[in-house]
Short mmCIF file of C-alpha atoms and ligand atoms in Angstrom, two decimals:
data_model
loop_
_atom_site.label_atom_id
_atom_site.label_comp_id
_atom_site.label_asym_id
_atom_site.label_seq_id
_atom_site.Cartn_x
_atom_site.Cartn_y
_atom_site.Cartn_z
CA MET A 1 -41.05 23.49 21.34
CA GLU A 2 -39.27 19.96 20.65
CA ASN A 3 -36.88 17.87 22.98
CA LEU A 4 -34.13 15.34 21.58
CA VAL A 5 -34.34 12.45 23.85
CA ILE A 6 -31.26 10.47 24.18
CA PRO A 7 -30.69 7.29 25.95
CA GLY A 8 -27.52 6.78 27.47
CA ASN A 9 -24.57 5.15 27.31
CA GLN A 10 -24.61 4.78 23.56
CA VAL A 11 -21.31 3.94 21.46
CA ILE A 12 -20.68 5.94 17.77
CA LYS A 13 -18.98 4.11 15.59
CA GLY A 14 -18.10 4.43 11.90
CA LYS A 15 -17.11 7.03 8.88
CA ILE A 16 -19.04 10.97 8.16
CA GLU A 17 -18.58 12.90 6.22
CA VAL A 18 -17.69 16.50 7.77
CA SER A 19 -19.79 19.82 6.24
CA GLY A 20 -18.94 23.36 5.09
CA ALA A 21 -17.59 25.83 7.93
CA LYS A 22 -20.91 27.32 9.35
CA ASN A 23 -18.08 30.41 10.49
CA ALA A 24 -16.19 30.85 6.84
CA ALA A 25 -20.18 30.85 5.64
CA VAL A 26 -21.37 33.24 7.43
CA ALA A 27 -19.09 35.92 6.43
CA ILE A 28 -18.59 34.06 2.20
CA LEU A 29 -22.58 35.30 2.23
CA PRO A 30 -21.99 38.41 3.72
CA ALA A 31 -19.69 39.27 1.92
CA SER A 32 -20.54 37.87 -1.63
CA ILE A 33 -22.65 41.74 -2.29
CA ILE A 34 -19.14 43.55 -2.74
CA ALA A 35 -18.92 42.76 -5.94
CA GLY A 36 -22.01 43.51 -7.57
CA PRO A 37 -21.50 40.78 -10.44
CA LYS A 38 -22.36 37.29 -9.73
CA VAL A 39 -20.88 35.14 -7.44
CA TYR A 40 -20.84 30.62 -6.96
CA ILE A 41 -19.80 29.36 -3.75
CA ASP A 42 -20.67 25.64 -3.52
CA ASN A 43 -20.10 23.19 0.14
CA ILE A 44 -22.35 25.82 1.76
CA PRO A 45 -23.66 23.43 5.35
CA GLU A 46 -27.20 23.97 5.41
CA ILE A 47 -27.91 25.56 8.86
CA ASP A 48 -30.52 27.94 10.04
CA ASP A 49 -27.83 30.54 10.11
CA VAL A 50 -27.51 30.04 6.62
CA SER A 51 -30.83 30.24 6.38
CA THR A 52 -31.08 33.12 7.82
CA LEU A 53 -28.82 35.77 5.83
CA LEU A 54 -29.88 34.74 2.83
CA ASN A 55 -33.26 35.93 3.72
CA ILE A 56 -31.80 38.88 4.78
CA LEU A 57 -29.78 39.06 1.75
CA GLU A 58 -33.05 38.40 -0.27
CA SER A 59 -35.11 41.37 1.68
CA MET A 60 -31.84 43.56 0.36
CA GLY A 61 -32.78 42.66 -3.59
CA VAL A 62 -30.38 39.94 -3.85
CA ASP A 63 -30.75 36.81 -6.56
CA ILE A 64 -30.71 33.93 -5.10
CA ARG A 65 -30.64 30.59 -6.81
CA ARG A 66 -30.21 26.84 -5.72
CA ARG A 67 -27.60 25.27 -7.54
CA GLY A 68 -27.85 21.21 -5.76
CA ARG A 69 -28.31 20.31 -2.26
CA ASN A 70 -25.00 22.68 -0.34
CA SER A 71 -24.04 25.01 -3.86
CA LEU A 72 -26.02 28.81 -4.27
CA GLU A 73 -25.70 31.10 -7.24
CA ILE A 74 -26.13 34.84 -5.35
CA ASP A 75 -26.58 38.15 -7.90
CA SER A 76 -26.66 41.65 -6.58
CA SER A 77 -26.56 43.13 -9.36
CA LYS A 78 -29.94 44.59 -8.59
CA MET A 79 -29.66 44.81 -4.60
CA ARG A 80 -30.90 48.29 -3.60
CA GLU A 81 -28.39 50.51 -2.06
CA LYS A 82 -30.50 51.37 0.94
CA SER A 83 -32.41 48.91 2.82
CA THR A 84 -33.84 48.73 6.50
CA LEU A 85 -32.92 45.26 7.76
CA SER A 86 -34.93 43.68 10.26
CA TYR A 87 -34.18 43.34 13.97
CA GLY A 88 -36.22 40.19 14.07
CA MET A 89 -33.57 38.96 11.59
CA ILE A 90 -30.58 40.35 12.46
CA LYS A 91 -30.62 40.11 16.39
CA LYS A 92 -31.18 35.95 15.00
CA LEU A 93 -27.23 35.64 14.53
CA ARG A 94 -24.25 37.93 15.20
CA ALA A 95 -22.26 37.37 11.63
CA SER A 96 -25.01 39.85 10.90
CA SER A 97 -22.07 42.09 11.28
CA TYR A 98 -20.65 41.88 8.87
CA PHE A 99 -23.24 44.01 6.15
CA MET A 100 -21.16 46.83 7.31
CA GLY A 101 -18.16 45.62 6.23
CA SER A 102 -19.99 44.51 2.89
CA LEU A 103 -22.00 47.55 2.20
CA LEU A 104 -19.68 50.05 3.20
CA ALA A 105 -17.09 48.02 0.44
CA ARG A 106 -20.35 48.38 -1.95
CA PHE A 107 -22.46 51.67 -1.52
CA GLY A 108 -20.28 53.48 1.06
CA TYR A 109 -23.35 53.85 3.21
CA ALA A 110 -25.12 51.16 5.61
CA GLU A 111 -27.05 50.65 8.87
CA VAL A 112 -27.11 47.55 10.66
CA PRO A 113 -28.73 46.88 13.89
CA ALA A 114 -25.94 46.54 17.15
CA PRO A 115 -25.81 42.87 17.37
CA GLY A 116 -27.20 42.17 20.61
CA GLY A 117 -25.40 39.97 23.77
CA CYS A 118 -26.16 36.54 23.96
CA GLU A 119 -25.80 33.56 25.64
CA LEU A 120 -21.32 34.34 25.99
CA GLY A 121 -21.08 37.80 27.53
CA PRO A 122 -21.64 41.31 26.15
CA ARG A 123 -20.09 40.83 22.65
CA PRO A 124 -18.75 44.40 21.70
CA ILE A 125 -18.05 45.33 18.28
CA ASP A 126 -15.37 49.03 18.78
CA GLN A 127 -12.95 46.95 17.05
CA HIS A 128 -14.85 46.70 14.31
CA LEU A 129 -15.80 50.90 14.87
CA LYS A 130 -12.93 51.23 15.08
CA GLY A 131 -11.60 50.01 12.03
CA PHE A 132 -14.28 51.39 9.99
CA ALA A 133 -12.99 55.00 11.40
CA ALA A 134 -9.51 54.42 10.24
CA LEU A 135 -10.46 53.56 7.09
CA GLY A 136 -12.58 57.74 6.86
CA ALA A 137 -16.37 56.06 7.71
CA ASP A 138 -18.69 58.31 9.95
CA VAL A 139 -19.35 56.49 12.74
CA ASN A 140 -22.91 56.98 14.45
CA MET A 141 -25.14 55.25 16.30
CA GLU A 142 -28.60 56.22 17.28
CA ASN A 143 -31.57 53.68 18.07
CA GLY A 144 -29.60 50.78 18.41
CA ILE A 145 -28.18 50.97 14.73
CA VAL A 146 -25.25 51.25 13.60
CA LYS A 147 -25.01 53.60 10.94
CA LEU A 148 -22.05 54.39 8.69
CA LYS A 149 -21.58 57.13 5.24
CA ALA A 150 -18.07 57.18 3.72
CA LYS A 151 -18.14 59.51 1.21
CA LYS A 152 -14.22 56.83 0.03
CA LEU A 153 -13.25 54.94 1.82
CA LYS A 154 -9.01 54.85 2.54
CA GLY A 155 -6.60 52.34 3.23
CA ALA A 156 -5.31 52.95 6.13
CA LYS A 157 -3.00 51.19 9.16
CA ILE A 158 -5.07 49.38 12.17
CA TYR A 159 -3.92 47.95 14.97
CA LEU A 160 -6.66 45.98 16.73
CA ASP A 161 -6.48 45.86 20.60
CA VAL A 162 -8.27 42.86 20.84
CA VAL A 163 -7.58 39.52 18.39
CA SER A 164 -11.08 39.58 17.19
CA VAL A 165 -12.02 37.02 13.91
CA GLY A 166 -15.21 39.13 13.64
CA ALA A 167 -13.39 42.73 13.67
CA THR A 168 -10.22 41.31 11.09
CA VAL A 169 -13.49 39.91 8.82
CA ASN A 170 -15.50 43.18 8.98
CA ILE A 171 -12.27 45.39 8.04
CA MET A 172 -10.96 43.12 6.02
CA LEU A 173 -14.66 43.56 4.03
CA ALA A 174 -14.57 47.29 4.07
CA ALA A 175 -10.63 47.50 2.91
CA ALA A 176 -11.44 45.16 0.22
CA THR A 177 -12.46 48.52 -2.16
CA ALA A 178 -11.34 51.58 -0.04
CA GLU A 179 -8.57 53.60 -2.14
CA GLY A 180 -4.74 52.15 -1.42
CA ARG A 181 -3.51 49.82 1.20
CA THR A 182 -4.90 48.92 4.83
CA VAL A 183 -2.49 47.08 7.09
CA ILE A 184 -4.59 45.51 9.89
CA GLU A 185 -1.42 44.22 13.07
CA ASN A 186 -2.81 41.66 15.63
CA VAL A 187 -5.35 40.23 13.44
CA ALA A 188 -7.20 36.85 14.20
CA LYS A 189 -5.73 33.71 12.14
CA GLU A 190 -8.69 31.15 12.24
CA PRO A 191 -9.12 29.13 8.96
CA GLU A 192 -12.39 30.69 8.22
CA VAL A 193 -10.56 34.14 8.01
CA VAL A 194 -8.74 32.59 5.59
CA ASP A 195 -10.96 31.38 3.72
CA VAL A 196 -12.48 35.08 3.34
CA ALA A 197 -9.73 36.54 2.27
CA ASN A 198 -9.36 33.42 -0.43
CA PHE A 199 -12.70 34.32 -1.36
CA LEU A 200 -12.79 38.20 -2.04
CA ASN A 201 -9.72 37.15 -4.31
CA ALA A 202 -11.36 34.85 -6.29
CA MET A 203 -14.23 38.39 -6.60
CA GLY A 204 -10.74 40.60 -7.70
CA ALA A 205 -9.57 41.61 -4.56
CA SER A 206 -6.20 41.79 -3.28
CA VAL A 207 -5.68 40.57 0.72
CA ARG A 208 -2.50 39.22 1.83
CA GLY A 209 -1.49 37.51 4.83
CA ALA A 210 -4.45 36.16 6.16
CA GLY A 211 -3.93 33.37 8.46
CA THR A 212 -0.49 35.43 10.45
CA ASP A 213 -0.48 38.71 12.64
CA ILE A 214 -0.94 41.34 9.53
CA ILE A 215 -2.77 41.38 6.46
CA ARG A 216 -2.81 43.42 3.77
CA ILE A 217 -5.24 44.27 1.69
CA ASP A 218 -5.11 46.67 -1.54
CA GLY A 219 -8.37 47.95 -2.58
CA VAL A 220 -9.77 47.75 -5.90
CA LYS A 221 -13.00 49.51 -8.13
CA ASP A 222 -13.12 46.27 -10.07
CA PHE A 223 -15.04 42.82 -9.19
CA TYR A 224 -14.87 39.49 -11.32
CA PRO A 225 -17.92 36.58 -11.25
CA ALA A 226 -16.06 33.98 -8.76
CA SER A 227 -17.06 30.45 -7.25
CA HIS A 228 -15.78 29.52 -4.69
CA THR A 229 -16.05 26.52 -1.80
CA ILE A 230 -16.13 26.62 1.54
CA ILE A 231 -13.36 24.82 3.71
CA PRO A 232 -14.90 21.61 6.07
CA ASP A 233 -16.06 23.27 9.31
CA ARG A 234 -13.21 22.35 11.98
CA ILE A 235 -15.03 23.10 14.93
CA GLU A 236 -17.49 20.32 13.70
CA ALA A 237 -15.34 18.55 13.75
CA GLY A 238 -13.16 18.71 16.70
CA THR A 239 -17.35 17.66 18.17
CA LEU A 240 -17.72 14.77 16.46
CA LEU A 241 -14.74 13.29 17.81
CA MET A 242 -14.75 14.27 20.52
CA ALA A 243 -18.13 12.40 20.62
CA ALA A 244 -17.05 9.56 19.63
CA ALA A 245 -13.41 9.84 22.18
CA ALA A 246 -16.66 10.65 25.15
CA THR A 247 -18.64 6.37 24.32
CA GLY A 248 -15.19 5.04 23.56
CA GLY A 249 -16.20 4.81 20.05
CA GLU A 250 -14.23 4.58 16.86
CA LEU A 251 -15.08 7.43 13.70
CA LEU A 252 -13.68 8.08 10.57
CA LEU A 253 -13.76 11.32 10.42
CA GLN A 254 -13.73 12.53 5.81
CA GLU A 255 -13.78 15.65 3.90
CA VAL A 256 -11.38 17.48 6.86
CA ILE A 257 -8.41 19.59 7.00
CA PRO A 258 -6.63 18.13 10.06
CA THR A 259 -3.97 21.07 9.77
CA HIS A 260 -6.94 23.37 11.38
CA LEU A 261 -7.29 20.42 14.54
CA GLU A 262 -3.84 20.19 15.90
CA ALA A 263 -4.84 21.86 19.02
CA PRO A 264 -8.01 19.07 19.18
CA ILE A 265 -5.82 16.31 18.46
CA ALA A 266 -3.10 16.96 21.01
CA LYS A 267 -5.36 16.94 23.32
CA LEU A 268 -7.32 14.20 22.98
CA LYS A 269 -4.06 12.36 22.36
CA GLU A 270 -2.89 13.66 25.28
CA MET A 271 -5.30 12.73 27.35
CA GLY A 272 -4.61 8.73 25.35
CA PHE A 273 -6.35 8.56 22.49
CA ASP A 274 -5.23 6.95 19.25
CA ILE A 275 -5.51 9.33 16.24
CA THR A 276 -4.52 8.97 12.96
CA THR A 277 -4.52 11.71 10.20
CA THR A 278 -4.39 11.84 6.20
CA LEU A 279 -4.88 14.76 3.97
CA ASP A 280 -8.74 14.39 4.74
CA THR A 281 -9.55 12.18 7.20
CA VAL A 282 -8.99 12.14 10.72
CA GLU A 283 -9.81 8.65 13.15
CA VAL A 284 -10.27 8.28 16.70
CA LYS A 285 -10.10 4.64 18.42
CA GLY A 286 -11.27 4.20 22.31
CA CYS A 287 -8.97 4.47 24.65
CA GLN A 288 -9.13 2.23 28.05
CA ASP A 289 -7.61 4.55 30.78
CA LEU A 290 -8.22 8.32 29.78
CA GLN A 291 -5.81 10.68 31.47
CA PRO A 292 -7.03 14.04 32.79
CA VAL A 293 -5.27 17.00 30.95
CA ASP A 294 -5.35 20.74 31.09
CA ILE A 295 -7.13 22.99 28.07
CA LYS A 296 -6.49 26.93 27.91
CA THR A 297 -8.98 27.63 24.72
CA PHE A 298 -6.62 30.42 22.91
CA PRO A 299 -7.45 32.09 19.52
CA TYR A 300 -6.29 30.21 16.85
CA PRO A 301 -3.73 27.83 16.62
CA GLY A 302 -5.22 27.96 20.07
CA TYR A 303 -7.51 25.47 21.42
CA PRO A 304 -11.41 26.59 20.37
CA THR A 305 -13.02 27.94 22.90
CA ASP A 306 -15.69 26.06 20.34
CA LEU A 307 -14.67 22.95 21.79
CA GLN A 308 -14.45 24.32 25.65
CA ALA A 309 -17.74 22.20 26.50
CA LEU A 310 -17.15 19.49 23.99
CA GLY A 311 -13.56 18.86 25.84
CA MET A 312 -15.56 19.49 29.22
CA VAL A 313 -17.51 16.72 28.51
CA LEU A 314 -15.52 14.39 27.51
CA LEU A 315 -12.95 14.89 30.83
CA THR A 316 -15.86 14.25 33.00
CA ARG A 317 -15.03 10.62 31.97
CA ALA A 318 -11.51 11.33 33.27
CA PRO A 319 -10.63 10.19 36.77
CA GLY A 320 -8.97 13.26 38.17
CA THR A 321 -8.66 16.40 38.06
CA SER A 322 -8.39 18.14 35.10
CA VAL A 323 -8.48 22.31 34.82
CA ILE A 324 -11.05 23.98 31.30
CA THR A 325 -9.87 27.86 31.46
CA GLU A 326 -12.09 30.64 29.72
CA ASN A 327 -9.29 32.81 27.69
CA VAL A 328 -11.42 34.15 25.26
CA PHE A 329 -15.02 34.45 26.08
CA GLU A 330 -15.78 36.81 29.34
CA SER A 331 -18.83 34.07 30.44
CA ARG A 332 -18.71 30.87 28.38
CA PHE A 333 -19.57 28.06 30.85
CA LYS A 334 -23.31 28.29 31.20
CA HIS A 335 -23.25 24.07 29.99
CA VAL A 336 -21.73 23.44 33.27
CA ASP A 337 -25.02 23.83 35.92
CA GLU A 338 -26.79 21.54 33.39
CA LEU A 339 -23.40 18.98 33.47
CA LYS A 340 -23.98 19.51 37.40
CA ARG A 341 -27.17 18.36 37.92
CA MET A 342 -26.17 15.91 35.77
CA GLY A 343 -24.05 14.39 38.28
CA ALA A 344 -20.24 15.87 37.13
CA ASN A 345 -18.51 17.64 39.60
CA ILE A 346 -17.23 20.50 38.82
CA LYS A 347 -15.81 24.29 40.09
CA MET A 348 -15.80 27.44 39.19
CA GLU A 349 -12.57 29.59 40.56
CA GLY A 350 -13.41 32.61 37.92
CA LYS A 351 -12.88 31.79 34.65
CA ALA A 352 -11.77 28.07 34.99
CA ALA A 353 -13.12 25.37 36.17
CA ILE A 354 -12.34 22.44 37.75
CA VAL A 355 -13.25 18.92 36.22
CA GLU A 356 -12.96 16.28 38.93
CA GLY A 357 -13.89 13.18 36.26
CA GLY A 358 -13.91 8.96 36.64
CA LYS A 359 -17.31 9.10 38.40
CA PRO A 360 -20.40 8.32 35.06
CA LEU A 361 -23.59 10.97 34.63
CA ASN A 362 -26.73 10.52 34.70
CA GLY A 363 -29.11 11.80 32.46
CA ALA A 364 -32.19 13.99 33.45
CA PRO A 365 -33.61 17.30 31.87
CA VAL A 366 -31.29 19.96 31.12
CA ARG A 367 -31.55 22.75 28.28
CA VAL A 368 -28.95 23.91 25.80
CA ALA A 369 -28.54 27.41 26.58
CA ASP A 370 -25.52 28.53 23.42
CA LEU A 371 -25.12 26.13 20.03
CA ARG A 372 -22.23 24.69 21.59
CA ALA A 373 -22.99 23.98 24.82
CA GLY A 374 -26.31 22.83 23.20
CA ALA A 375 -23.57 20.13 21.23
CA ALA A 376 -22.54 19.58 24.30
CA LEU A 377 -24.75 17.99 26.31
CA VAL A 378 -26.37 16.32 23.87
CA VAL A 379 -22.57 14.32 23.89
CA ALA A 380 -23.65 14.56 27.88
CA GLY A 381 -26.70 12.10 27.05
CA LEU A 382 -24.75 9.70 25.15
CA ILE A 383 -22.53 8.64 28.24
CA ALA A 384 -24.38 9.23 30.42
CA ASN A 385 -26.16 6.53 32.96
CA GLY A 386 -30.36 6.89 32.21
CA GLU A 387 -32.07 9.34 29.27
CA THR A 388 -31.14 12.93 29.37
CA VAL A 389 -34.00 15.42 28.34
CA LEU A 390 -32.52 18.34 26.07
CA SER A 391 -34.67 21.77 25.43
CA GLY A 392 -33.68 24.72 23.63
CA ILE A 393 -32.54 22.67 20.78
CA GLU A 394 -33.72 25.26 18.05
CA HIS A 395 -29.13 26.47 19.06
CA ILE A 396 -27.89 23.20 17.80
CA TYR A 397 -29.98 23.76 14.75
CA ARG A 398 -28.40 27.77 14.10
CA GLY A 399 -24.72 25.81 12.98
CA TYR A 400 -24.54 21.82 13.67
CA GLU A 401 -26.31 20.24 9.63
CA LYS A 402 -27.87 17.31 10.63
CA LEU A 403 -26.55 16.27 13.46
CA GLU A 404 -29.07 13.76 14.22
CA ASN A 405 -28.80 12.27 10.84
CA LYS A 406 -25.53 12.14 11.00
CA LEU A 407 -25.37 11.10 14.60
CA SER A 408 -27.85 8.42 13.31
CA LYS A 409 -25.55 6.94 10.67
CA LEU A 410 -22.54 6.15 13.67
CA GLY A 411 -25.40 4.26 14.87
CA ILE A 412 -26.95 6.21 17.86
CA VAL A 413 -30.32 6.25 18.42
CA ILE A 414 -32.20 10.34 19.01
CA TYR A 415 -35.86 10.50 20.17
CA HIS A 416 -38.21 14.11 19.19
CA GLU A 417 -40.47 15.18 21.56
CA ASN A 418 -43.29 16.88 21.22
CA LYS A 419 -45.69 17.25 23.95
CA ASN A 420 -44.42 13.93 25.31
CA LYS A 421 -45.17 11.49 21.58
CA ARG A 422 -41.87 10.78 20.91
CA LYS A 423 -41.08 9.49 17.66
CA ASN A 424 -37.66 7.97 16.86
CA PHE A 425 -35.40 10.52 14.55
CA SER A 426 -35.06 8.04 11.43
CA GLN A 427 -38.51 7.51 11.85
CA LYS A 428 -38.76 11.43 11.31
CA TYR A 429 -36.38 11.80 8.78
C1 EPZ B 1 -16.42 34.24 16.33
O1 EPZ B 1 -17.11 35.16 16.67
C2 EPZ B 1 -16.51 33.31 15.99
N1 EPZ B 1 -18.15 33.44 15.13
C3 EPZ B 1 -17.34 31.82 17.32
O2 EPZ B 1 -17.86 31.12 17.21
C4 EPZ B 1 -16.36 31.92 18.23
O3 EPZ B 1 -16.18 31.17 19.72
C5 EPZ B 1 -15.20 32.83 18.21
O4 EPZ B 1 -14.60 33.95 16.56
C6 EPZ B 1 -13.88 33.32 18.51
O5 EPZ B 1 -12.94 32.12 18.23
C7 EPZ B 1 -18.37 34.16 13.95
O6 EPZ B 1 -17.06 32.66 13.32
C8 EPZ B 1 -20.22 33.92 13.30
P1 EPZ B 1 -14.01 37.63 18.27
P2 EPZ B 1 -16.45 36.33 17.39
O7 EPZ B 1 -14.81 39.29 17.59
O8 EPZ B 1 -16.13 37.07 15.40
C9 EPZ B 1 -14.00 40.62 22.21
C10 EPZ B 1 -18.84 30.29 17.24
O9 EPZ B 1 -19.70 28.30 17.92
N2 EPZ B 1 -14.22 41.15 21.18
O10 EPZ B 1 -12.85 36.98 17.99
O11 EPZ B 1 -18.08 37.57 17.46
C11 EPZ B 1 -15.18 39.20 22.55
O12 EPZ B 1 -15.67 40.20 23.41
C12 EPZ B 1 -19.12 30.93 17.34
O13 EPZ B 1 -19.35 28.81 15.99
C13 EPZ B 1 -13.85 43.18 22.09
O14 EPZ B 1 -13.51 43.22 22.54
O15 EPZ B 1 -15.64 36.33 18.64
C14 EPZ B 1 -14.34 38.25 22.52
O16 EPZ B 1 -14.30 38.06 24.49
C15 EPZ B 1 -19.12 30.91 19.20
N3 EPZ B 1 -14.04 44.19 20.80
C16 EPZ B 1 -13.12 38.58 21.99
O17 EPZ B 1 -12.82 39.37 21.31
C17 EPZ B 1 -14.46 43.57 19.35
O18 EPZ B 1 -15.47 44.47 18.52
C18 EPZ B 1 -13.04 37.21 20.68
O19 EPZ B 1 -14.76 37.51 19.66
C19 EPZ B 1 -14.33 42.56 19.12
C20 EPZ B 1 -14.98 41.77 20.00
#
């Protein structure tokens, strides 16, 4: 497997456009089969999770045509009613569970392998299944496969015990064709949830209230050809902003929605960074005396859990004590041990990480455990003294479109290493 070799003490400088949101795209692709008529989707990020979903769609008989680098035409009119979804593909990404809601809505039937746990701890789907049952589906689990059947889906009132992006989206998909009104309370308000609702409505569904605590869906029978442009990826945007801030550089991010980044921007300002926003750009400039801050992750509009690791790397530069509390996932601190190998002073206390910042990191061989920890370790490598070698980099390609390409446009040098042969990134592509 290839490694990434990152020389230290680099500075990000320049401007770059943000790609389409991974967590909107991986919900909208499974949702596209609810309709039947063709749908046209733009600003789809070219990432491995999207390729996996396109393979799954094609294995079900869905016709996919590329209309440009980031544009797709999806025709599910001739797809098979019953497809055996390969566990090998399904287990690659948790978003495959969205096929439960969309197949149920289209055919009243779904057989989808349950998503496995992952690096963030157990990933239950009890709230998803609670919603499907409330809509009148028979829910069974046999040999790790979730089997759903419903003669007729009927609207229901559903209260989510946990604020869950996945459960909110999955139940919204199933309710799109249920008879009557479905009301889901205590829902996730992430911008990606709103983007999925907008896509469903573009196809002819009737979804109201996405982005608030209560979503109302009035089931419909007829859908129409639709086109939709995916929103910019706020997590990629936050990743790049924090990378530039950590290196003491300057970055102008284009094609973003600054209101989706309020919590990370507020934290960067608290740390002392100079942030300027316009309608669709965010600019960050380095700061001299970085301040330690406390970060608590919460569902949107709170500080996103997906930027917890990035915030931690940044705070290793702030002299003093910063406390980072993870309130969304059970165990999302796999990056801590790797950062400690690089010399970071971090102590764990329950679900909080106490960071004593101010001492530079030192380059070291480190292992990437999950997508966002991978991005954080890339940034740690950029700011460390000496060279850092990352293994397990396939995680990064799941969710960041051409990250190395973007970083090299911002003046960063990264090498690919395969069996001790090194290629500068720009030589490789
Ligand atoms: C989505 O995951 C995102 N993934 C995650 O991004 C993100 O970190 C997470 O939301 C939180 O914002 C996608 O959108 C594909 P949840 P999801 O259901 O839907 C518990 C990334 O790096 N829970 O909101 O799986 C769950 O255990 C990924 O891009 C239940 O208890 O997250 C967790 O503690 C990582 N029962 C909490 O809710 C359920 O039925 C939030 O999970 C469902 C969830």
